[in-house]
Amino acid sequence: MGWLQEEVENAIESVLERITNALLGLINEIYEALLRPVVGVPAPMSDSSYIVVGTPSDEPWTSLYQDVYLAYIMPLAIMLVVIAAAFVGIRSGSMSEYRRKRLLRRLGLVFMGTFVWFPLVSLPLQFIDAIGMTIAPIEEMSSGLGGLIQSTLGGTFAILAMVAISNLFLVVAGFIVALRWVGVFVLTVTMPLLGVIWALDVWPFTPAANMARRVAGIYPGLVLAGIPAALLFRIGWEVGGVETLGQNELFSLFIGLTLIPAAIIAMIMTVYWSSPAMRTIAQKGATATNPAAAKAGAAKAKRTSGKAVRGARNVHRGYADNQIGSVTKSGQTTLGTGDSKAYKLGSSARSTKEHAGRYNNLRKSRTGRMRDKAADDARNATQKASTRAKRGLKNTKEKVSRW
């Protein structure tokens, strides 16, 4: 029976070895496939020059430019610019001259930018992609993470456990990097449409203009997110080398496995810090999903409303009893120092009552009613305020037009 036991052990070892090799090959493929997208950025290229004039020569930019940008985005953007200019002309009577000129300047800028957007954006995208590729040691890191794991960990089960953890991190990182690239593609192609919506910052399109500005604000963060990742790759690769750390090969392995997750975190934080919209969404989401904060807010609102109701009731009781300040249910004057809002409110009410009586006695009209004289005084004050406001607005318009 000894030979049967050996055959079973050999079969199990063979199966485990094949599974280990397959997983190591998978981790190598994912690792090598993620290195360039993490530090780079998709950029339209041209075979003749650095600036793309016409159709880009690399995919998927060629298809995006011909089948999407020229066919749909550019005609739609031009049509929306014309409609927006007509709308501004219709609304010209209800807006100031400065605001109308600003909207027309924005629309003119978007109209011209629609024709030169791809040549203008191709150069900075290529420049940032070249910086990331130059800083990050892509060729050295592509030698294979699986070989590093296999050489550092001798046991089969230890290798399987480490490979499973590494694959989980790499798959999550792959989805995040793919989402970043899709965002760059979508925003690069649709930026003229966002520009038209941003330019029409007038009612009733003001909310849409604010939304377009926030969406476009994410674009710089998505483009620049590869630079911090490239710096992390370079520093981590130099620090995590076996020759640098001496005999501590296991710690070197951990540093190598941490590079991809650290780069993903750096990318996310770059997008988060570069866009006010992302910070607002994150803060509102954290506040909305925090049960403790919601419970504390509800309790505070309940206490505040109860305190306000009791204070108003005490003030009313004191005012009805001809007292200065609030009076509790037992008849005690709770606030006599004049430091509280309730005391100030009661004092103001009593003072208003006294002044109203004096006003009625001193400035009676011929009919003997105070409201007639008050209406005349209010009408005169309104006319004077309107005259001063019109004069100030006219002076402001003249100054702005001279600017």
Short mmCIF file of C-alpha atoms in Angstrom, two decimals:
data_model
loop_
_atom_site.label_atom_id
_atom_site.label_comp_id
_atom_site.label_asym_id
_atom_site.label_seq_id
_atom_site.Cartn_x
_atom_site.Cartn_y
_atom_site.Cartn_z
CA MET A 1 0.00 0.00 0.00
CA GLY A 2 3.04 2.28 0.20
CA TRP A 3 3.15 2.81 -3.55
CA LEU A 4 -0.54 3.83 -3.59
CA GLN A 5 0.07 6.43 -0.91
CA GLU A 6 2.98 7.84 -2.89
CA GLU A 7 0.89 8.01 -6.06
CA VAL A 8 -1.89 9.88 -4.26
CA GLU A 9 0.59 12.32 -2.73
CA ASN A 10 2.23 12.90 -6.11
CA ALA A 11 -1.17 13.51 -7.73
CA ILE A 12 -2.17 16.02 -5.06
CA GLU A 13 1.17 17.80 -5.32
CA SER A 14 0.84 17.91 -9.11
CA VAL A 15 -2.64 19.43 -8.90
CA LEU A 16 -1.54 22.00 -6.32
CA GLU A 17 1.50 22.87 -8.42
CA ARG A 18 -0.64 23.42 -11.50
CA ILE A 19 -3.08 25.59 -9.54
CA THR A 20 -0.19 27.57 -8.06
CA ASN A 21 1.44 28.10 -11.46
CA ALA A 22 -1.88 29.16 -12.97
CA LEU A 23 -2.52 31.68 -10.20
CA LEU A 24 1.05 32.97 -10.40
CA GLY A 25 0.65 33.42 -14.13
CA LEU A 26 -2.63 35.27 -13.58
CA ILE A 27 -1.09 37.61 -11.03
CA ASN A 28 1.80 38.32 -13.40
CA GLU A 29 -0.57 39.14 -16.25
CA ILE A 30 -2.77 41.41 -14.12
CA TYR A 31 0.26 43.12 -12.59
CA GLU A 32 1.90 43.80 -15.94
CA ALA A 33 -1.41 44.93 -17.46
CA LEU A 34 -2.00 47.47 -14.68
CA LEU A 35 1.42 49.13 -14.55
CA ARG A 36 1.11 51.31 -17.63
CA PRO A 37 -2.56 52.34 -17.16
CA VAL A 38 -1.91 53.32 -13.53
CA VAL A 39 0.91 55.78 -14.27
CA GLY A 40 -0.16 56.79 -17.77
CA VAL A 41 -3.15 58.55 -19.23
CA PRO A 42 -4.94 57.87 -22.54
CA ALA A 43 -3.79 60.48 -25.03
CA PRO A 44 -4.59 60.98 -28.73
CA MET A 45 -1.50 60.56 -30.90
CA SER A 46 -0.52 61.64 -34.39
CA ASP A 47 2.05 60.06 -36.68
CA SER A 48 3.09 63.37 -38.20
CA SER A 49 3.38 65.75 -35.22
CA TYR A 50 2.94 66.09 -31.48
CA ILE A 51 -0.29 68.06 -31.79
CA VAL A 52 -3.16 66.08 -33.26
CA VAL A 53 -4.52 67.99 -36.24
CA GLY A 54 -7.31 65.95 -37.74
CA THR A 55 -7.97 62.31 -36.96
CA PRO A 56 -5.77 60.69 -34.26
CA SER A 57 -3.71 57.69 -35.33
CA ASP A 58 -4.18 55.50 -32.23
CA GLU A 59 -7.19 53.55 -31.05
CA PRO A 60 -9.68 54.08 -29.53
CA TRP A 61 -9.20 57.79 -30.22
CA THR A 62 -9.60 57.27 -33.96
CA SER A 63 -13.05 55.74 -33.55
CA LEU A 64 -14.05 58.22 -30.86
CA TYR A 65 -13.04 61.18 -33.00
CA GLN A 66 -14.63 60.04 -36.25
CA ASP A 67 -17.70 58.13 -35.07
CA VAL A 68 -18.61 60.13 -31.95
CA TYR A 69 -16.98 63.57 -31.88
CA LEU A 70 -17.39 64.58 -35.51
CA ALA A 71 -20.69 62.78 -35.99
CA TYR A 72 -22.54 63.82 -32.83
CA ILE A 73 -20.67 66.01 -30.34
CA MET A 74 -19.49 68.81 -32.63
CA PRO A 75 -22.80 69.34 -34.53
CA LEU A 76 -24.77 69.19 -31.30
CA ALA A 77 -22.44 71.66 -29.58
CA ILE A 78 -22.65 74.14 -32.48
CA MET A 79 -26.44 73.86 -32.58
CA LEU A 80 -26.68 74.43 -28.82
CA VAL A 81 -24.40 77.48 -29.09
CA VAL A 82 -26.70 79.02 -31.72
CA ILE A 83 -29.80 78.27 -29.63
CA ALA A 84 -28.13 79.67 -26.52
CA ALA A 85 -27.15 82.87 -28.35
CA ALA A 86 -30.74 83.29 -29.51
CA PHE A 87 -31.99 82.73 -25.98
CA VAL A 88 -29.61 85.38 -24.64
CA GLY A 89 -30.92 87.78 -27.28
CA ILE A 90 -34.51 87.09 -26.24
CA ARG A 91 -33.66 87.60 -22.58
CA SER A 92 -31.54 90.70 -23.22
CA GLY A 93 -34.24 93.02 -21.92
CA SER A 94 -34.35 91.29 -18.53
CA MET A 95 -30.60 91.23 -17.83
CA SER A 96 -27.89 93.81 -17.50
CA GLU A 97 -25.58 94.71 -20.35
CA TYR A 98 -22.56 93.37 -18.48
CA ARG A 99 -24.21 89.97 -17.92
CA ARG A 100 -25.32 89.74 -21.54
CA LYS A 101 -21.82 90.50 -22.82
CA ARG A 102 -20.32 87.94 -20.44
CA LEU A 103 -22.68 85.20 -21.66
CA LEU A 104 -21.97 86.04 -25.30
CA ARG A 105 -18.21 85.99 -24.68
CA ARG A 106 -18.54 82.56 -23.07
CA LEU A 107 -20.58 81.24 -25.98
CA GLY A 108 -18.05 82.61 -28.47
CA LEU A 109 -15.20 80.97 -26.56
CA VAL A 110 -17.01 77.62 -26.53
CA PHE A 111 -17.86 77.94 -30.24
CA MET A 112 -14.21 78.44 -31.21
CA GLY A 113 -12.99 75.85 -28.73
CA THR A 114 -15.22 73.18 -30.27
CA PHE A 115 -13.11 73.20 -33.45
CA VAL A 116 -9.70 73.20 -31.74
CA TRP A 117 -10.46 71.12 -28.63
CA PHE A 118 -8.74 67.92 -29.75
CA PRO A 119 -5.52 69.62 -30.92
CA LEU A 120 -5.35 71.62 -27.69
CA VAL A 121 -5.98 68.71 -25.34
CA SER A 122 -3.72 66.23 -27.14
CA LEU A 123 -0.47 67.99 -26.18
CA PRO A 124 -0.99 68.13 -22.37
CA LEU A 125 -2.32 64.56 -22.33
CA GLN A 126 0.79 63.32 -24.17
CA PHE A 127 3.05 65.37 -21.89
CA ILE A 128 1.51 63.99 -18.66
CA ASP A 129 1.58 60.45 -20.04
CA ALA A 130 5.28 60.82 -20.90
CA ILE A 131 6.07 62.13 -17.40
CA GLY A 132 4.38 59.16 -15.74
CA MET A 133 6.07 56.62 -17.99
CA THR A 134 9.48 58.22 -17.44
CA ILE A 135 9.28 58.40 -13.65
CA ALA A 136 7.86 54.92 -13.01
CA PRO A 137 10.24 51.93 -13.48
CA ILE A 138 7.83 50.06 -15.72
CA GLU A 139 10.40 47.76 -17.33
CA GLU A 140 11.96 46.70 -14.03
CA MET A 141 8.61 46.15 -12.34
CA SER A 142 7.31 44.08 -15.26
CA SER A 143 9.81 41.31 -14.50
CA GLY A 144 7.12 39.43 -12.61
CA LEU A 145 5.50 39.63 -9.22
CA GLY A 146 4.76 35.91 -9.24
CA GLY A 147 8.44 35.03 -9.35
CA LEU A 148 9.09 37.30 -6.36
CA ILE A 149 6.33 35.58 -4.38
CA GLN A 150 7.53 32.11 -5.36
CA SER A 151 11.15 32.82 -4.49
CA THR A 152 10.30 34.45 -1.15
CA LEU A 153 7.70 31.95 0.10
CA GLY A 154 8.70 28.32 -0.10
CA GLY A 155 5.51 26.55 1.02
CA THR A 156 2.76 25.77 -1.46
CA PHE A 157 -0.09 26.83 0.80
CA ALA A 158 1.72 30.04 1.77
CA ILE A 159 2.13 30.86 -1.91
CA LEU A 160 -1.56 30.12 -2.55
CA ALA A 161 -2.66 32.36 0.34
CA MET A 162 -0.42 35.23 -0.77
CA VAL A 163 -1.52 34.86 -4.40
CA ALA A 164 -5.21 34.91 -3.42
CA ILE A 165 -4.75 38.13 -1.42
CA SER A 166 -2.69 39.73 -4.19
CA ASN A 167 -5.22 38.83 -6.87
CA LEU A 168 -8.03 40.37 -4.80
CA PHE A 169 -6.15 43.66 -4.49
CA LEU A 170 -5.18 43.67 -8.15
CA VAL A 171 -8.72 42.99 -9.38
CA VAL A 172 -10.11 45.86 -7.30
CA ALA A 173 -7.30 48.11 -8.55
CA GLY A 174 -8.06 47.06 -12.12
CA PHE A 175 -11.68 48.19 -11.81
CA ILE A 176 -10.65 51.56 -10.36
CA VAL A 177 -8.04 52.18 -13.08
CA ALA A 178 -10.53 51.17 -15.77
CA LEU A 179 -13.07 53.60 -14.31
CA ARG A 180 -10.48 56.38 -14.45
CA TRP A 181 -9.68 55.68 -18.09
CA VAL A 182 -13.37 55.57 -19.02
CA GLY A 183 -13.83 58.92 -17.25
CA VAL A 184 -10.97 60.46 -19.24
CA PHE A 185 -12.41 59.17 -22.53
CA VAL A 186 -15.94 60.37 -21.78
CA LEU A 187 -14.98 63.83 -20.48
CA THR A 188 -12.47 64.45 -23.28
CA VAL A 189 -15.06 63.73 -25.95
CA THR A 190 -18.02 65.50 -24.29
CA MET A 191 -16.17 68.57 -23.01
CA PRO A 192 -17.66 70.93 -25.69
CA LEU A 193 -21.17 70.01 -24.56
CA LEU A 194 -20.24 70.73 -20.96
CA GLY A 195 -18.79 74.04 -22.13
CA VAL A 196 -22.06 75.07 -23.77
CA ILE A 197 -24.05 74.24 -20.65
CA TRP A 198 -21.51 76.08 -18.50
CA ALA A 199 -21.67 79.17 -20.72
CA LEU A 200 -25.46 79.47 -20.35
CA ASP A 201 -25.32 80.56 -16.71
CA VAL A 202 -28.69 82.29 -16.67
CA TRP A 203 -32.10 81.39 -15.31
CA PRO A 204 -33.57 78.76 -15.73
CA PHE A 205 -30.31 77.00 -16.72
CA THR A 206 -28.24 78.06 -13.70
CA PRO A 207 -28.45 74.64 -11.93
CA ALA A 208 -27.38 72.88 -15.13
CA ALA A 209 -24.47 75.31 -15.55
CA ASN A 210 -23.30 74.66 -11.99
CA MET A 211 -23.53 70.90 -12.55
CA ALA A 212 -21.51 71.14 -15.80
CA ARG A 213 -18.82 73.17 -14.03
CA ARG A 214 -18.56 70.56 -11.27
CA VAL A 215 -18.38 67.66 -13.71
CA ALA A 216 -15.68 69.39 -15.74
CA GLY A 217 -13.77 70.06 -12.51
CA ILE A 218 -13.15 66.31 -12.13
CA TYR A 219 -11.20 66.18 -15.42
CA PRO A 220 -7.86 67.66 -14.22
CA GLY A 221 -7.75 65.25 -11.29
CA LEU A 222 -8.38 62.25 -13.55
CA VAL A 223 -5.62 63.36 -15.91
CA LEU A 224 -3.03 64.10 -13.20
CA ALA A 225 -3.82 61.05 -11.06
CA GLY A 226 -0.99 59.02 -12.62
CA ILE A 227 1.82 61.34 -11.48
CA PRO A 228 1.60 60.52 -7.72
CA ALA A 229 1.30 56.83 -8.61
CA ALA A 230 4.46 57.04 -10.73
CA LEU A 231 6.36 58.67 -7.87
CA LEU A 232 5.18 55.94 -5.49
CA PHE A 233 6.30 53.25 -7.94
CA ARG A 234 9.76 54.78 -8.28
CA ILE A 235 10.34 55.33 -4.56
CA GLY A 236 8.78 52.02 -3.52
CA TRP A 237 10.76 50.05 -6.06
CA GLU A 238 14.03 51.61 -4.91
CA VAL A 239 13.21 51.06 -1.23
CA GLY A 240 11.75 47.59 -1.66
CA GLY A 241 14.70 46.05 -3.44
CA VAL A 242 16.23 42.96 -1.85
CA GLU A 243 19.69 44.43 -2.12
CA THR A 244 18.53 47.52 -0.26
CA LEU A 245 16.88 45.71 2.63
CA GLY A 246 19.59 43.10 3.13
CA GLN A 247 18.28 39.69 4.18
CA ASN A 248 14.70 40.78 4.92
CA GLU A 249 13.21 39.38 1.71
CA LEU A 250 9.71 38.93 3.16
CA PHE A 251 9.42 42.62 4.00
CA SER A 252 10.60 43.41 0.48
CA LEU A 253 7.75 41.25 -0.81
CA PHE A 254 5.23 43.18 1.28
CA ILE A 255 6.52 46.47 -0.10
CA GLY A 256 6.17 45.14 -3.63
CA LEU A 257 2.61 44.03 -2.96
CA THR A 258 1.73 47.41 -1.42
CA LEU A 259 2.73 49.49 -4.45
CA ILE A 260 -0.44 48.91 -6.47
CA PRO A 261 -2.90 49.59 -3.58
CA ALA A 262 -0.91 52.65 -2.51
CA ALA A 263 -0.94 53.97 -6.09
CA ILE A 264 -4.71 53.47 -6.29
CA ILE A 265 -5.20 55.38 -3.03
CA ALA A 266 -2.99 58.19 -4.35
CA MET A 267 -5.06 58.35 -7.54
CA ILE A 268 -8.33 58.55 -5.61
CA MET A 269 -7.02 61.26 -3.30
CA THR A 270 -5.72 63.28 -6.27
CA VAL A 271 -9.17 63.26 -7.88
CA TYR A 272 -10.79 64.03 -4.52
CA TRP A 273 -8.55 67.00 -3.72
CA SER A 274 -8.67 68.47 -7.22
CA SER A 275 -12.46 68.62 -7.46
CA PRO A 276 -14.69 70.56 -5.06
CA ALA A 277 -17.65 68.52 -6.33
CA MET A 278 -16.08 65.24 -5.17
CA ARG A 279 -15.43 66.68 -1.71
CA THR A 280 -19.02 67.90 -1.47
CA ILE A 281 -20.40 64.51 -2.53
CA ALA A 282 -18.16 62.68 -0.07
CA GLN A 283 -19.03 64.99 2.82
CA LYS A 284 -22.76 64.81 2.15
CA GLY A 285 -22.60 61.05 1.75
CA ALA A 286 -20.71 60.64 5.01
CA THR A 287 -23.17 62.86 6.85
CA ALA A 288 -26.19 61.12 5.36
CA THR A 289 -24.93 57.61 6.13
CA ASN A 290 -23.86 58.29 9.72
CA PRO A 291 -26.66 57.11 12.07
CA ALA A 292 -25.06 58.71 15.12
CA ALA A 293 -24.90 62.12 13.43
CA ALA A 294 -28.50 61.83 12.26
CA LYS A 295 -29.69 60.83 15.75
CA ALA A 296 -27.74 63.66 17.37
CA GLY A 297 -29.11 66.15 14.85
CA ALA A 298 -32.69 65.03 15.49
CA ALA A 299 -32.22 65.29 19.27
CA LYS A 300 -30.69 68.75 18.93
CA ALA A 301 -33.55 69.91 16.70
CA LYS A 302 -36.07 68.59 19.22
CA ARG A 303 -34.36 70.36 22.12
CA THR A 304 -34.06 73.61 20.18
CA SER A 305 -37.70 73.60 19.08
CA GLY A 306 -38.92 72.82 22.62
CA LYS A 307 -36.77 75.57 24.08
CA ALA A 308 -38.04 78.05 21.49
CA VAL A 309 -41.68 77.16 22.20
CA ARG A 310 -41.24 77.51 25.96
CA GLY A 311 -39.37 80.78 25.56
CA ALA A 312 -42.04 82.22 23.28
CA ARG A 313 -44.77 81.19 25.72
CA ASN A 314 -42.95 82.82 28.64
CA VAL A 315 -42.36 86.00 26.66
CA HIS A 316 -46.03 86.16 25.70
CA ARG A 317 -47.04 85.66 29.34
CA GLY A 318 -44.75 88.45 30.50
CA TYR A 319 -45.91 90.80 27.77
CA ALA A 320 -49.57 90.12 28.59
CA ASP A 321 -48.92 90.86 32.29
CA ASN A 322 -47.18 94.12 31.35
CA GLN A 323 -43.82 92.76 32.53
CA ILE A 324 -40.37 93.39 31.06
CA GLY A 325 -39.03 89.98 30.13
CA SER A 326 -40.35 86.43 30.27
CA VAL A 327 -42.46 84.98 33.10
CA THR A 328 -42.74 81.27 33.87
CA LYS A 329 -45.95 79.36 34.56
CA SER A 330 -45.55 79.91 38.30
CA GLY A 331 -45.41 83.68 37.82
CA GLN A 332 -41.69 84.06 38.43
CA THR A 333 -39.62 86.42 36.29
CA THR A 334 -36.87 84.10 35.10
CA LEU A 335 -34.66 86.56 33.28
CA GLY A 336 -34.14 89.97 34.73
CA THR A 337 -30.58 90.74 33.76
CA GLY A 338 -31.24 91.53 30.11
CA ASP A 339 -28.62 89.09 28.79
CA SER A 340 -30.95 86.56 27.12
CA LYS A 341 -32.76 86.61 23.81
CA ALA A 342 -36.12 86.12 25.54
CA TYR A 343 -35.58 89.20 27.71
CA LYS A 344 -34.51 91.26 24.71
CA LEU A 345 -37.54 90.08 22.75
CA GLY A 346 -39.95 91.02 25.56
CA SER A 347 -38.24 94.35 26.07
CA SER A 348 -38.42 95.07 22.34
CA ALA A 349 -42.13 94.22 22.25
CA ARG A 350 -42.87 96.53 25.17
CA SER A 351 -40.73 99.30 23.66
CA THR A 352 -42.54 98.91 20.33
CA LYS A 353 -45.89 99.23 22.09
CA GLU A 354 -44.80 102.43 23.87
CA HIS A 355 -43.38 103.98 20.70
CA ALA A 356 -46.53 103.14 18.79
CA GLY A 357 -48.56 105.02 21.40
CA ARG A 358 -46.27 108.03 21.19
CA TYR A 359 -46.43 107.93 17.41
CA ASN A 360 -50.19 107.91 17.51
CA ASN A 361 -50.29 110.89 19.86
CA LEU A 362 -47.65 113.02 18.17
CA ARG A 363 -48.42 112.40 14.50
CA LYS A 364 -52.16 111.97 14.22
CA SER A 365 -53.74 112.48 10.87
CA ARG A 366 -56.85 114.48 10.17
CA THR A 367 -59.02 111.38 10.42
CA GLY A 368 -57.56 110.52 13.82
CA ARG A 369 -56.14 107.16 12.66
CA MET A 370 -52.49 106.27 12.94
CA ARG A 371 -52.42 103.98 9.91
CA ASP A 372 -53.10 106.82 7.46
CA LYS A 373 -50.10 108.81 8.59
CA ALA A 374 -47.99 105.64 8.76
CA ALA A 375 -48.96 104.80 5.18
CA ASP A 376 -47.92 108.29 4.03
CA ASP A 377 -44.58 108.03 5.83
CA ALA A 378 -43.95 104.55 4.42
CA ARG A 379 -44.80 105.73 0.90
CA ASN A 380 -42.39 108.66 1.14
CA ALA A 381 -39.62 106.45 2.55
CA THR A 382 -40.15 103.90 -0.23
CA GLN A 383 -39.94 106.55 -2.94
CA LYS A 384 -36.71 107.94 -1.50
CA ALA A 385 -35.16 104.47 -1.20
CA SER A 386 -36.20 103.58 -4.75
CA THR A 387 -34.68 106.78 -6.10
CA ARG A 388 -31.39 106.14 -4.31
CA ALA A 389 -31.32 102.50 -5.49
CA LYS A 390 -31.93 103.45 -9.12
CA ARG A 391 -29.25 106.12 -8.98
CA GLY A 392 -26.75 103.66 -7.47
CA LEU A 393 -27.57 100.97 -10.06
CA LYS A 394 -27.12 103.46 -12.89
CA ASN A 395 -23.72 104.52 -11.56
CA THR A 396 -22.66 100.88 -11.19
CA LYS A 397 -23.68 100.07 -14.78
CA GLU A 398 -21.69 103.03 -16.08
CA LYS A 399 -18.59 101.94 -14.14
CA VAL A 400 -18.87 98.31 -15.31
CA SER A 401 -19.37 99.34 -18.95
CA ARG A 402 -16.22 101.49 -18.76
CA TRP A 403 -14.28 98.46 -17.40
#
